[in-house]
CSV table of C-alpha atoms in Angstrom, one decimal:
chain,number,residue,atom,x,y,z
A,164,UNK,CA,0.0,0.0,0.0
A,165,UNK,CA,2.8,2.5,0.6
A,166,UNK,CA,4.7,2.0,-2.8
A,167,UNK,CA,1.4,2.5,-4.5
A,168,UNK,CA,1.2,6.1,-2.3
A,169,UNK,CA,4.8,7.0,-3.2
A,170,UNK,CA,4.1,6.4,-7.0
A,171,UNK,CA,1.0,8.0,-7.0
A,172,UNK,CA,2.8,10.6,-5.2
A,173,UNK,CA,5.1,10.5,-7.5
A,174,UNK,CA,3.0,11.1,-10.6
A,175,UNK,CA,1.3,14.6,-9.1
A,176,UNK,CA,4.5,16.0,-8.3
A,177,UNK,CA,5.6,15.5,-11.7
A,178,UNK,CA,2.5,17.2,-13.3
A,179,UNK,CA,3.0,19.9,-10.5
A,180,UNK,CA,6.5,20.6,-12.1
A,181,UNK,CA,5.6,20.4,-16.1
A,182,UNK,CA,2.6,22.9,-15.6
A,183,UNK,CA,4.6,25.4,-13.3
A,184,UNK,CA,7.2,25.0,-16.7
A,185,UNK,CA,4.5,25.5,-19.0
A,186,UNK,CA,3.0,28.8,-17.3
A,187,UNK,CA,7.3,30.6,-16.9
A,188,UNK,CA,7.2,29.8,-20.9
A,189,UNK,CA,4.0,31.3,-21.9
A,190,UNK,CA,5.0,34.1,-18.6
A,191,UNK,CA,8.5,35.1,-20.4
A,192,UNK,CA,6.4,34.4,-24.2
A,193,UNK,CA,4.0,37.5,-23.2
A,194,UNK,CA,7.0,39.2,-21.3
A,195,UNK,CA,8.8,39.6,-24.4
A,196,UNK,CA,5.6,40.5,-27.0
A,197,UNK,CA,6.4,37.8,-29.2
A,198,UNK,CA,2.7,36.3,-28.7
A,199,UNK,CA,-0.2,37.8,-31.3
A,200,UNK,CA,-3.7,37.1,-30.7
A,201,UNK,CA,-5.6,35.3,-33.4
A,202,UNK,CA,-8.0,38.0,-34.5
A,203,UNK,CA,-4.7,40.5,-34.7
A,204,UNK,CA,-3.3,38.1,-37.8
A,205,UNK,CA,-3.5,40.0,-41.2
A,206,UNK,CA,-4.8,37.2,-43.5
A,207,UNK,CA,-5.0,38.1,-47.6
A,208,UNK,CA,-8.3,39.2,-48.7
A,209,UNK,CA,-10.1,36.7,-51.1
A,210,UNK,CA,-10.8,37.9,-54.8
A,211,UNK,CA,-14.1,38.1,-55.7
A,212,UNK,CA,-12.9,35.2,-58.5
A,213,UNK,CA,-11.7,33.0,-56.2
A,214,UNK,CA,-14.8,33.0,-54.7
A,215,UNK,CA,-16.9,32.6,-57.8
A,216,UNK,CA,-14.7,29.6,-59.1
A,217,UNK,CA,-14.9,27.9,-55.7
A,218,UNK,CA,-19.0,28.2,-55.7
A,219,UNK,CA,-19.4,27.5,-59.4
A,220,UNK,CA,-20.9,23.7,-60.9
A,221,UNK,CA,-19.4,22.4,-64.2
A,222,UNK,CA,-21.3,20.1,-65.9
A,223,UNK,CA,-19.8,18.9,-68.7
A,224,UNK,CA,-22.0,16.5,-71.7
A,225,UNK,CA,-20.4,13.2,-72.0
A,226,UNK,CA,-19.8,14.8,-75.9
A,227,UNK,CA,-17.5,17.2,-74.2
A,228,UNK,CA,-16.2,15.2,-72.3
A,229,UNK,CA,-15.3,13.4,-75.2
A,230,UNK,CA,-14.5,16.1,-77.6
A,231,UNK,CA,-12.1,18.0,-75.1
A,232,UNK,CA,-10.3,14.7,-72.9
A,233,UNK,CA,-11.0,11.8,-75.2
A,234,UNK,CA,-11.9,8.3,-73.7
A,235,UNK,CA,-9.3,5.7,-74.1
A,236,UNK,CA,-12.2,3.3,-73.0
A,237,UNK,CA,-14.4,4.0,-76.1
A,238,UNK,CA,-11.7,5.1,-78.8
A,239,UNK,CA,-12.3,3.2,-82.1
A,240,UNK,CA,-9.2,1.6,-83.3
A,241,UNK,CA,-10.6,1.7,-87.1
A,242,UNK,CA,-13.5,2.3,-88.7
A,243,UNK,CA,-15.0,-0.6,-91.9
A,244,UNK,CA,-17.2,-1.4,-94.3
A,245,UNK,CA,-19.6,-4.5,-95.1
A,246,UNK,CA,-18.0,-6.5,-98.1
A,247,UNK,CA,-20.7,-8.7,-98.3
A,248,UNK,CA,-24.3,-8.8,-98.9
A,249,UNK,CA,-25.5,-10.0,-95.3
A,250,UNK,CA,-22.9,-10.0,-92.1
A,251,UNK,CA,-23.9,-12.1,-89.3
A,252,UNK,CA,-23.0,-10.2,-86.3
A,253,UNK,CA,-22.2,-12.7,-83.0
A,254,UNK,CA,-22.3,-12.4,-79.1
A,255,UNK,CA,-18.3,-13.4,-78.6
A,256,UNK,CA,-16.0,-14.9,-81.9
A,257,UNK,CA,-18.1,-17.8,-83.4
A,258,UNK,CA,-20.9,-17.3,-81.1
A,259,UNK,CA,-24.8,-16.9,-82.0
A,260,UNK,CA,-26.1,-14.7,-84.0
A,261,UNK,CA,-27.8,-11.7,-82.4
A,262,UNK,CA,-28.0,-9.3,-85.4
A,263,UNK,CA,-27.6,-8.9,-89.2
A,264,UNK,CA,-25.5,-6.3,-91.3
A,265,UNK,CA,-26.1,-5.2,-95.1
A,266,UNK,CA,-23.5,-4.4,-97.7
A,267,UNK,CA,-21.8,-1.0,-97.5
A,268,UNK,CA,-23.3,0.0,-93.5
A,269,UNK,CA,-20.0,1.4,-91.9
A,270,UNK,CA,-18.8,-0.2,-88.0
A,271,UNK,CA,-16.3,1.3,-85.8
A,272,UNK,CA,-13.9,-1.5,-84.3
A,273,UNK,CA,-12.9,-1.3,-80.9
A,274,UNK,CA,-10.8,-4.7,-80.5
A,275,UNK,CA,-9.6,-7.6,-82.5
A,276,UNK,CA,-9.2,-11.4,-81.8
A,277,UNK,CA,-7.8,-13.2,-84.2
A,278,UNK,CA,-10.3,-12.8,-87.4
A,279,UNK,CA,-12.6,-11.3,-85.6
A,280,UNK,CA,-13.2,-8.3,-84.8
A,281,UNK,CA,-15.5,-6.4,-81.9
A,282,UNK,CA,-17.9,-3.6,-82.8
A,283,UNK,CA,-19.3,-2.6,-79.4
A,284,UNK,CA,-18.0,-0.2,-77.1
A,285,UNK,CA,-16.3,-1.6,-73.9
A,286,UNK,CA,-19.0,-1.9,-71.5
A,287,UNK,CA,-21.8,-2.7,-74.5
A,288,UNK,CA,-23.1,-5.9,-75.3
A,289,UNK,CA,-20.4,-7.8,-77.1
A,290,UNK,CA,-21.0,-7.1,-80.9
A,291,UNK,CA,-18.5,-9.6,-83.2
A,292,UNK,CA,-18.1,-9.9,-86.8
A,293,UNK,CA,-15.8,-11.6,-88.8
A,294,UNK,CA,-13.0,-9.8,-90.0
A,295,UNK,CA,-12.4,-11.0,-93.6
A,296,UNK,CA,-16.1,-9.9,-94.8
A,297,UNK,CA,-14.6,-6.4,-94.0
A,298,UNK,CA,-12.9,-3.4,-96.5
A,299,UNK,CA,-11.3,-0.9,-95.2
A,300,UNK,CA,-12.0,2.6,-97.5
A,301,UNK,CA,-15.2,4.0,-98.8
A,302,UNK,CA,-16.6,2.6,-102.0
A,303,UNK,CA,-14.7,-0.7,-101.5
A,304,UNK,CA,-17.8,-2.9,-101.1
A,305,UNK,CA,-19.2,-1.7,-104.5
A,306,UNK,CA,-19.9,-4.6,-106.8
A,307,UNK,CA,-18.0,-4.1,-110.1
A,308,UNK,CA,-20.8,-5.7,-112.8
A,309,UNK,CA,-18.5,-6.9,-116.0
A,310,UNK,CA,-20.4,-5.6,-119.0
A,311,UNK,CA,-18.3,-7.1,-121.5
A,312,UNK,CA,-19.6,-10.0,-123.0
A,313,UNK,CA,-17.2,-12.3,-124.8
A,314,UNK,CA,-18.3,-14.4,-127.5
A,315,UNK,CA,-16.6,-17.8,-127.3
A,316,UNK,CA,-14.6,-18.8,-130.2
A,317,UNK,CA,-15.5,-21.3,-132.4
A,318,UNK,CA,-13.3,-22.6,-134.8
A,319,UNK,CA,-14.2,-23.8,-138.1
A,320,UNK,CA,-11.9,-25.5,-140.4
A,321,UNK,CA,-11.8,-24.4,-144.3
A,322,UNK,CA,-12.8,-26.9,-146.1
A,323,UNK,CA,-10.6,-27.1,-149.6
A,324,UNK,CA,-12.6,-28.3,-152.8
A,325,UNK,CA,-10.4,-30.6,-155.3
A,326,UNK,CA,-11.9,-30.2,-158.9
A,327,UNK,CA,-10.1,-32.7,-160.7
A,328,UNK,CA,-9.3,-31.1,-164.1
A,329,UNK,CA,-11.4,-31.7,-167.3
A,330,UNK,CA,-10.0,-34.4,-169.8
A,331,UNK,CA,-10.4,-33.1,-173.1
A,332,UNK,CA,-12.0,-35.8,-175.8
A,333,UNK,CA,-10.6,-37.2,-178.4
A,334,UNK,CA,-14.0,-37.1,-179.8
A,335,UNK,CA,-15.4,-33.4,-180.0
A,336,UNK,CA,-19.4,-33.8,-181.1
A,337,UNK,CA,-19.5,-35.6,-184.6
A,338,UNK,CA,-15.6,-34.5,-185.8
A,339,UNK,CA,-13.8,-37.4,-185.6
A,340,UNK,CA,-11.0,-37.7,-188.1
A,341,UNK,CA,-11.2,-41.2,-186.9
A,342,UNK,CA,-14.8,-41.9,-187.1
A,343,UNK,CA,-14.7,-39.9,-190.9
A,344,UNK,CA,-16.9,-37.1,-190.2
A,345,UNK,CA,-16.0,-33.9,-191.1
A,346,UNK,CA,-16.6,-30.6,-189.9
A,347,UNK,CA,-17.1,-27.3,-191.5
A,348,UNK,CA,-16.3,-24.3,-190.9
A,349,UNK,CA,-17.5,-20.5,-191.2
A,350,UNK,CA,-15.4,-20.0,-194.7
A,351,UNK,CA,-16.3,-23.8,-196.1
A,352,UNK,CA,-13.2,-25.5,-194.8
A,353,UNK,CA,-13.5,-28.8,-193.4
A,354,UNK,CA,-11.9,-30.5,-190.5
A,355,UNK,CA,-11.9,-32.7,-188.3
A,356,UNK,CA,-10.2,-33.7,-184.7
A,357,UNK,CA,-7.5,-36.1,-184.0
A,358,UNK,CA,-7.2,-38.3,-181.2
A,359,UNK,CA,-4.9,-36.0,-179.7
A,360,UNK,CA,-7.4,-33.4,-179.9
A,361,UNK,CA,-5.4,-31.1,-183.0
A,362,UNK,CA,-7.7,-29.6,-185.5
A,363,UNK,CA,-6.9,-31.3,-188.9
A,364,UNK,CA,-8.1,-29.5,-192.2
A,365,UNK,CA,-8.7,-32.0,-194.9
């Protein structure tokens, strides 16, 4: 019981002694008129603008926000076209179909796997269409129509025609040197045709 008196005792006189320091601090403090009281402290004045930017809301569109800043979250990384007639358009990369997409309609892609490619934004339902029914510049999914029409070829072989040549007779109509009939002609001659065919007067 008396060690518990003595610390106890102790621990008062202690505290006695760290007060009666504090009070000859703050005594010798005032002594010296180094304290200033609160309300005596020049402080700067606040502008008028200070004050208005401190009260003022700004309330920027999220097309602001993404016309001045940008959003890496939502930047398109290219922007395609429908080379096709119909694009199936998929819930993940050959998943179901959840929509349909014509020739020429435009997509902005915002991520690629492989061959296919995503056309939703990052927290949109997944969008997916495959990659190689895409072109990349206006006008490329135009269907070129090839008016030309080419005749196919036929080929026809000529055909070559042998006329034999004529014999000539040894007997010309009734003339016959060898047969004795005579011929005659515009002046009265007479003649008649050899077996060779000559003309013979006689």
């Amino acid at each position: 019981m008396k060690r518990i008196l003595l610390a106890l005792t102790f621990i008062f006189t202690s505290q006695a002694f760290a007060e009666s320091d504090r009070l000859e601090e703050l005594s010798k403090t005032l002594s010296n008129g180094l304290y200033t009281h609160p309300d005596n402290i020049e402080l700067p004045a606040v502008s008028n603008t200070s004050v208005k930017l401190r009260e003022k809301n700004i309330e920027l569109s999220n097309e602001e926000v993404e016309q001045n800043y940008g959003s890496t979250a939502y930047r398109a990384i290219a922007k395609r076209y429908v080379n096709t007639a119909s694009l199936n358009v998929r819930d993940k990369p050959r998943g179901t179909v959840v929509d349909m997409l014509k020739r020429g309609q435009s997509v902005l892609v915002y991520d690629v796997s492989g061959k296919w490619e995503r056309i939703s934004k990052e927290f949109e339902t997944q969008r997916w269409v495959d990659s190689s029914l895409l072109c990349s510049f206006n006008g490329c999914y135009k269907v070129v129509s090839n008016t030309t029409s080419q005749r196919p070829l036929t080929y026809t072989p000529s055909s070559i025609t042998y006329t034999p040549k004529k014999r000539v007779s040894s007997s010309i109509g009734g003339c016959s040197c060898g047969s004795g009939s005579y011929c005659y002609g515009p002046r009265g001659g007479r003649y008649c045709y050899t077996s060779g065919g000559n003309k013979s007067y006689r």
